[in-house]
Amino acid sequence: MKKISRRSFLKTNLTAAVAAAAAGPLFTACSNAANVNRKTSLGSGKMKMSFRGVDLQLRHTFTISGFSRDVTPNIQVRLEYDGVVGYGEGGLPPYMTGQNVQTASEFLSKINLDQFSNPFLVEDILRYVDGIAPGMTCAKSAFDIALHDLIGKLVGQPCHRLFGYNPEKTPNTCYTIGIDTEEVVRQKTLEAAPYKILKVKLGVDEKTDKMLVNTVRSVSDKPMVVDANQGWKDKHLALDMICWLKEQGIMMVEQPMPKTVFDDMAWVTAHSPLPTFADESCQRLVDVPKLHGVFTGINLKLIKCSGLHEARQMIATAEALGMKVMIGCTTESSCAISAAAQIAPRMEYADLDGPLLITNDMFDGIKFIDGKITLNDRPGIGAELMTPWE
Ligand code: MG
């Protein structure tokens, strides 16, 4: 008989248990709501989808470990059923390799919704969309958000209510300060006055990273988290930096080491005085069990995981494994950010400052009141398009 070590036995069974936990009915509340709401009697129509590429203009040139940019292209989706319209959006930052307005548009063009006469068949619809092509998670997320927005509007309820989340439990958003000169970092820190938590981008080299933290600290004693964006290549450097950051009052560290470095990262987490969160290492649901024991928690982003539906499975999986969960974003308007905010009540940290960093937000959505993510009672994702859809 083949011997199985205790470790591999636990690992196999834990993974199975986690998969079972994550496979629960996600839209039970929605289905129930559908039964009692007059507006939800199914129309005879089909879902009609359109989409467009939009350039979001950045307030400041944004630099993180690896590159800089002034504009972020986004893909936005409009989904109509029975005269009701849902909107969705996915940012297309350069690090989402191979995903741009052209490839996202090509992907969305392949979606044929004629086969679905019932928009509430979320599982079926999203499984079909996910199966059209691998990757393309930014476009998949834009579609997923539009579908959730549509369903919320059809039943007249905000998504967070359909999910059963307590809107009072949202965290404060972090405000991100990119890698820059001392003067600009100081100015950006002062601009962050309304926000209670600062997120500082690191991962250049030890000297620059310490300068960045010291510069922020010279003008602010607010709670701070840092994101090394895979910048520390050596485990001893990573741990030394984390110990130094602990002394500066930093609360957690995101993606200290390169995304595929697991053994060294597990060593860093085991010795780290601060919680570690996987960002680049964690893309979709399938990644979560692999990260157990490697990081303390995961950073969800809708553009990485294909949208709200899978994000909620990832939350259940991470929680079953005893891992923490945070949510992040890229440069996105109040459309995608309002969608992400619908699951914020389950988050330890939230980095949803996308709309604060752009000058052409075409949606009116969730607000940050004294830095706290504040959900509204609007149906769907809680965002309204303020300019004509062209
Ligand atoms: Mg990150």
Coordinates of C-alpha atoms and ligand atoms in Angstrom, one line a residue:
M1 CA 0.0 0.0 0.0
K2 CA 1.3 3.4 -0.9
K3 CA 2.2 5.4 2.1
I4 CA 0.9 9.0 2.4
S5 CA 2.7 11.4 4.6
R6 CA 0.6 13.3 7.1
R7 CA 1.5 16.5 5.4
S8 CA 0.3 15.4 2.0
F9 CA -2.8 13.8 3.5
L10 CA -3.7 17.0 5.2
K11 CA -2.9 19.0 2.1
T12 CA -5.1 16.8 -0.2
N13 CA -8.0 16.7 2.2
L14 CA -7.8 20.4 3.1
T15 CA -7.9 21.2 -0.6
A16 CA -11.0 19.1 -1.2
A17 CA -12.7 20.6 1.9
V18 CA -11.9 24.0 0.7
A19 CA -13.2 23.3 -2.8
A20 CA -16.5 22.1 -1.2
A21 CA -16.7 25.1 1.0
A22 CA -16.2 27.4 -2.0
A23 CA -18.8 25.7 -4.1
G24 CA -21.8 26.8 -2.0
P25 CA -24.8 28.6 -3.6
L26 CA -23.6 32.1 -4.1
F27 CA -26.8 33.7 -5.3
T28 CA -29.3 32.1 -2.9
A29 CA -30.3 35.5 -1.6
C30 CA -30.6 36.8 -5.1
S31 CA -32.9 33.9 -6.1
N32 CA -35.0 34.4 -3.0
A33 CA -35.2 38.1 -3.7
A34 CA -36.2 37.3 -7.3
N35 CA -39.1 35.3 -6.1
V36 CA -40.7 38.2 -4.2
N37 CA -39.9 41.2 -6.4
R38 CA -42.5 42.1 -9.1
K39 CA -39.8 43.4 -11.4
T40 CA -38.1 40.1 -11.6
S41 CA -40.7 38.2 -13.7
L42 CA -38.5 37.3 -16.6
G43 CA -39.0 39.3 -19.7
S44 CA -39.2 37.7 -23.1
G45 CA -36.1 39.5 -24.4
K46 CA -32.5 38.6 -24.7
M47 CA -29.5 40.2 -23.0
K48 CA -27.8 42.7 -25.3
M49 CA -24.2 43.6 -24.7
S50 CA -22.1 46.4 -25.9
F51 CA -18.6 47.5 -24.8
R52 CA -16.1 50.3 -25.3
G53 CA -12.5 51.2 -24.5
V54 CA -11.9 54.2 -22.3
D55 CA -8.6 56.0 -21.3
L56 CA -8.5 57.0 -17.7
Q57 CA -6.2 60.0 -17.1
L58 CA -4.0 59.8 -14.0
R59 CA -3.7 62.8 -11.7
H60 CA 0.0 62.0 -11.2
T61 CA 2.4 59.9 -13.2
F62 CA 2.3 56.6 -11.4
T63 CA 5.5 54.7 -10.8
I64 CA 5.8 51.3 -9.1
S65 CA 8.7 48.9 -9.1
G66 CA 9.2 48.3 -12.9
F67 CA 7.3 51.0 -14.8
S68 CA 5.6 54.4 -15.0
R69 CA 2.3 55.5 -16.7
D70 CA 0.0 58.6 -17.1
V71 CA -3.0 56.9 -18.6
T72 CA -4.7 53.5 -18.0
P73 CA -6.9 52.0 -20.7
N74 CA -10.1 50.4 -19.4
I75 CA -12.8 48.2 -21.0
Q76 CA -16.4 49.0 -20.1
V77 CA -19.4 46.7 -20.7
R78 CA -23.0 47.6 -21.0
L79 CA -25.5 44.8 -20.5
E80 CA -29.2 45.4 -21.2
Y81 CA -32.2 43.1 -20.4
D82 CA -35.8 44.0 -20.4
G83 CA -35.1 47.7 -20.5
V84 CA -32.7 47.5 -17.5
V85 CA -29.0 48.3 -18.0
G86 CA -26.0 47.0 -16.0
Y87 CA -22.5 48.4 -16.3
G88 CA -19.1 46.8 -15.7
E89 CA -15.5 47.8 -16.1
G90 CA -12.1 46.3 -16.0
G91 CA -8.8 48.2 -15.9
L92 CA -6.1 47.1 -18.4
P93 CA -2.8 48.0 -16.7
P94 CA 0.4 47.0 -18.5
Y95 CA 1.2 44.2 -16.0
M96 CA -1.9 42.3 -17.2
T97 CA 0.2 40.9 -20.1
G98 CA -1.6 40.4 -23.4
Q99 CA -4.7 42.2 -22.2
N100 CA -5.5 45.6 -23.9
V101 CA -8.5 47.3 -25.4
Q102 CA -8.0 45.4 -28.7
T103 CA -7.7 41.9 -27.2
A104 CA -10.4 42.6 -24.6
S105 CA -12.7 43.7 -27.3
E106 CA -12.0 40.7 -29.4
F107 CA -12.8 38.5 -26.4
L108 CA -16.0 40.2 -25.6
S109 CA -17.1 40.0 -29.3
K110 CA -17.0 36.2 -29.0
I111 CA -19.7 36.2 -26.2
N112 CA -23.0 35.0 -27.6
L113 CA -25.8 35.6 -25.1
D114 CA -28.5 34.4 -27.4
Q115 CA -28.4 31.0 -25.7
F116 CA -29.4 32.6 -22.3
S117 CA -32.9 33.9 -21.9
N118 CA -32.5 34.2 -18.1
P119 CA -29.9 36.6 -16.7
F120 CA -30.2 35.0 -13.2
L121 CA -28.4 31.9 -14.4
V122 CA -25.1 33.4 -13.2
E123 CA -23.3 30.1 -12.8
D124 CA -24.1 29.0 -16.3
I125 CA -23.5 32.3 -17.9
L126 CA -20.1 33.0 -16.3
R127 CA -18.9 29.4 -16.7
Y128 CA -19.6 29.8 -20.4
V129 CA -17.9 33.1 -20.6
D130 CA -14.8 31.8 -18.7
G131 CA -14.6 28.9 -21.1
I132 CA -14.4 31.0 -24.2
A133 CA -10.7 31.6 -23.9
P134 CA -8.1 31.2 -21.2
G135 CA -6.9 34.4 -19.4
M136 CA -8.6 37.6 -20.5
T137 CA -9.6 38.2 -16.8
C138 CA -10.0 42.0 -17.2
A139 CA -12.7 41.6 -19.9
K140 CA -14.3 38.7 -18.0
S141 CA -14.4 40.9 -14.9
A142 CA -16.0 43.8 -16.8
F143 CA -18.7 41.3 -18.0
D144 CA -19.1 39.8 -14.5
I145 CA -19.6 43.2 -12.9
A146 CA -22.2 44.2 -15.6
L147 CA -24.1 41.0 -15.0
H148 CA -24.1 41.5 -11.2
D149 CA -25.2 45.2 -11.7
L150 CA -28.0 44.1 -14.0
I151 CA -29.3 41.4 -11.6
G152 CA -29.2 43.9 -8.7
K153 CA -31.1 46.4 -10.7
L154 CA -33.6 43.7 -11.9
V155 CA -34.4 42.8 -8.3
G156 CA -34.0 46.4 -7.0
Q157 CA -31.3 45.5 -4.4
P158 CA -27.6 46.4 -3.9
C159 CA -25.3 43.5 -4.5
H160 CA -23.8 43.6 -1.0
R161 CA -27.3 43.0 0.4
L162 CA -27.9 40.1 -2.0
F163 CA -24.6 38.7 -0.8
G164 CA -25.7 39.0 2.8
Y165 CA -22.8 41.3 3.8
N166 CA -23.0 44.0 6.5
P167 CA -22.4 47.4 4.9
E168 CA -21.2 48.8 8.2
K169 CA -18.2 46.4 8.2
T170 CA -16.3 48.1 5.3
P171 CA -12.7 49.0 6.1
N172 CA -11.0 52.3 5.4
T173 CA -9.4 52.5 2.0
C174 CA -5.7 52.8 1.7
Y175 CA -4.4 55.8 -0.3
T176 CA -1.4 54.8 -2.5
I177 CA 1.8 56.7 -2.8
G178 CA 3.9 55.6 -5.8
I179 CA 7.7 55.6 -6.1
D180 CA 8.9 59.1 -6.7
T181 CA 11.3 61.9 -5.6
E182 CA 11.3 63.0 -2.0
E183 CA 9.5 66.2 -2.9
V184 CA 6.7 64.5 -4.8
V185 CA 6.3 61.8 -2.1
R186 CA 6.0 64.5 0.6
Q187 CA 3.4 66.3 -1.5
K188 CA 1.4 63.2 -2.2
T189 CA 1.4 62.3 1.5
L190 CA 0.0 65.7 2.3
E191 CA -2.7 65.2 -0.4
A192 CA -3.7 62.0 1.3
A193 CA -4.9 64.0 4.4
P194 CA -8.5 62.7 4.2
Y195 CA -7.5 59.1 4.2
K196 CA -6.6 57.1 7.3
I197 CA -4.2 54.5 5.9
L198 CA -1.3 55.1 3.5
K199 CA 0.0 52.4 1.1
V200 CA 3.6 53.0 0.0
K201 CA 5.0 51.4 -3.0
L202 CA 8.5 49.9 -2.4
G203 CA 10.8 47.3 -4.0
V204 CA 13.4 49.5 -5.7
D205 CA 16.5 48.9 -3.5
E206 CA 17.1 49.1 0.2
K207 CA 18.3 52.7 0.2
T208 CA 15.5 54.0 -1.9
D209 CA 12.9 52.0 -0.1
K210 CA 14.0 53.4 3.3
M211 CA 14.1 56.9 1.8
L212 CA 10.5 56.5 0.7
V213 CA 9.2 55.3 4.1
N214 CA 11.3 57.9 6.0
T215 CA 9.9 60.7 3.7
V216 CA 6.3 59.7 4.3
R217 CA 7.0 59.3 8.0
S218 CA 8.6 62.8 8.1
V219 CA 5.1 64.3 7.3
S220 CA 2.7 61.7 8.6
D221 CA 2.3 59.2 11.4
K222 CA -0.7 57.5 10.0
P223 CA -1.1 53.8 9.8
M224 CA 0.9 52.5 6.8
V225 CA 1.1 49.4 4.7
V226 CA 3.7 48.7 2.0
D227 CA 3.8 46.9 -1.3
A228 CA 7.1 45.7 -2.6
N229 CA 5.7 44.5 -5.9
Q230 CA 8.1 41.5 -6.0
G231 CA 11.1 43.9 -5.6
W232 CA 13.1 42.0 -2.9
K233 CA 14.8 39.1 -4.7
D234 CA 16.6 37.7 -1.6
K235 CA 14.9 36.2 1.4
H236 CA 17.3 37.7 3.9
L237 CA 16.9 41.2 2.4
A238 CA 13.1 40.7 2.4
L239 CA 13.1 39.7 6.1
D240 CA 15.5 42.5 7.1
M241 CA 13.3 45.1 5.3
I242 CA 10.2 43.7 7.0
C243 CA 11.8 43.9 10.5
W244 CA 12.9 47.5 9.8
L245 CA 9.4 48.3 8.5
K246 CA 7.9 46.9 11.7
E247 CA 10.0 49.4 13.7
Q248 CA 8.5 52.2 11.5
G249 CA 5.0 51.2 12.5
I250 CA 4.1 49.5 9.2
M251 CA 1.2 47.1 9.5
M252 CA 1.6 44.7 6.6
V253 CA 3.7 43.9 3.5
E254 CA 2.3 43.0 0.1
Q255 CA 4.2 40.7 -2.3
P256 CA 7.8 41.1 -0.9
M257 CA 9.3 38.6 -3.3
P258 CA 9.0 37.5 -6.9
K259 CA 5.6 35.8 -7.6
T260 CA 6.9 32.3 -8.2
V261 CA 9.3 32.1 -5.3
F262 CA 7.3 30.0 -2.8
D263 CA 9.8 28.2 -0.5
D264 CA 11.8 31.4 0.3
M265 CA 8.6 33.3 0.7
A266 CA 7.2 30.7 3.1
W267 CA 10.4 31.1 5.1
V268 CA 10.0 34.9 5.2
T269 CA 6.4 34.6 6.3
A270 CA 7.3 32.1 9.0
H271 CA 9.9 34.6 10.4
S272 CA 8.1 37.8 9.6
P273 CA 6.8 40.1 12.4
L274 CA 4.3 41.5 10.0
P275 CA 1.5 39.7 8.0
T276 CA 2.4 39.1 4.3
F277 CA -0.1 39.3 1.5
A278 CA 0.1 37.7 -1.9
D279 CA -0.8 39.9 -4.9
E280 CA 1.1 38.9 -8.0
S281 CA 1.3 35.3 -6.6
C282 CA -2.5 35.1 -6.3
Q283 CA -4.5 35.4 -9.5
R284 CA -7.5 33.1 -9.4
L285 CA -9.3 30.6 -7.1
V286 CA -7.1 27.7 -8.0
D287 CA -4.1 29.7 -6.5
V288 CA -5.5 30.1 -3.0
P289 CA -4.8 26.7 -1.5
K290 CA -1.2 26.8 -3.0
L291 CA -0.5 29.9 -1.0
H292 CA -1.5 28.5 2.3
G293 CA 1.6 28.5 4.5
V294 CA 3.4 30.8 2.0
F295 CA 1.6 34.1 2.8
T296 CA -0.6 35.2 5.7
G297 CA -3.3 36.4 3.3
I298 CA -4.3 37.2 -0.3
N299 CA -5.0 40.4 -2.2
L300 CA -8.0 40.0 -4.4
K301 CA -8.4 42.1 -7.5
L302 CA -11.4 41.7 -9.7
I303 CA -9.3 42.0 -12.9
K304 CA -7.1 39.1 -11.8
C305 CA -9.8 36.7 -10.7
S306 CA -12.5 37.4 -13.4
G307 CA -14.9 39.3 -11.2
L308 CA -17.2 39.2 -8.2
H309 CA -18.4 35.7 -8.6
E310 CA -15.0 34.0 -8.3
A311 CA -13.8 36.6 -5.8
R312 CA -16.5 35.4 -3.4
Q313 CA -15.4 31.8 -3.8
M314 CA -11.8 33.0 -3.1
I315 CA -13.0 34.7 0.1
A316 CA -14.7 31.5 1.3
T317 CA -11.6 29.4 0.4
A318 CA -9.1 31.8 2.1
E319 CA -11.3 31.9 5.2
A320 CA -11.6 28.1 5.3
L321 CA -7.8 28.0 5.3
G322 CA -7.5 30.6 8.0
M323 CA -5.9 33.2 5.7
K324 CA -6.7 36.9 5.7
V325 CA -8.2 38.6 2.6
M326 CA -7.7 42.2 1.3
I327 CA -9.0 43.7 -1.9
G328 CA -7.1 45.9 -4.3
C329 CA -7.7 47.6 -7.6
T330 CA -5.9 49.1 -10.5
T331 CA -6.6 52.5 -12.0
E332 CA -10.4 52.2 -12.4
S333 CA -13.4 54.5 -12.3
S334 CA -16.2 54.4 -9.8
C335 CA -17.8 51.6 -11.8
A336 CA -15.3 48.9 -11.0
I337 CA -14.5 50.3 -7.6
S338 CA -18.1 50.4 -6.6
A339 CA -18.3 46.7 -7.6
A340 CA -15.2 45.8 -5.6
A341 CA -16.7 47.7 -2.6
Q342 CA -19.7 45.4 -2.6
I343 CA -17.4 42.7 -1.1
A344 CA -15.4 45.1 1.0
P345 CA -17.3 44.2 4.3
R346 CA -15.3 40.9 4.3
M347 CA -11.9 42.5 3.9
E348 CA -9.1 43.0 6.4
Y349 CA -7.7 45.8 4.2
A350 CA -9.0 47.5 1.1
D351 CA -7.0 49.4 -1.5
L352 CA -9.7 50.9 -3.6
D353 CA -8.4 54.4 -4.3
G354 CA -8.7 54.1 -8.1
P355 CA -11.2 56.9 -8.6
L356 CA -9.1 59.2 -6.4
L357 CA -6.2 58.9 -8.7
I358 CA -8.0 59.9 -12.0
T359 CA -9.4 63.1 -13.4
N360 CA -12.1 61.7 -15.8
D361 CA -14.3 59.5 -13.6
M362 CA -17.5 59.1 -15.7
F363 CA -19.4 57.2 -12.9
D364 CA -20.9 58.4 -9.7
G365 CA -20.6 55.5 -7.2
I366 CA -19.6 54.6 -3.6
K367 CA -17.9 57.2 -1.5
F368 CA -15.0 57.4 0.9
I369 CA -16.3 59.2 4.0
D370 CA -13.4 60.1 6.3
G371 CA -11.5 57.5 4.4
K372 CA -14.1 54.7 5.1
I373 CA -15.6 52.9 2.1
T374 CA -19.2 53.8 2.3
L375 CA -21.7 51.7 0.4
N376 CA -25.0 53.2 -0.8
D377 CA -28.5 51.8 -1.3
R378 CA -28.6 51.9 -5.0
P379 CA -29.4 48.6 -6.7
G380 CA -26.6 46.6 -8.3
I381 CA -23.1 47.8 -7.8
G382 CA -24.2 51.2 -6.7
A383 CA -22.7 53.3 -9.5
E384 CA -24.5 55.5 -12.1
L385 CA -23.1 56.5 -15.5
M386 CA -22.9 60.3 -15.6
T387 CA -22.1 60.8 -19.3
P388 CA -23.8 59.3 -22.4
W389 CA -22.7 55.8 -23.4
E390 CA -21.3 56.2 -26.9
Ligands
MG1 MG 0.2 45.0 -5.1

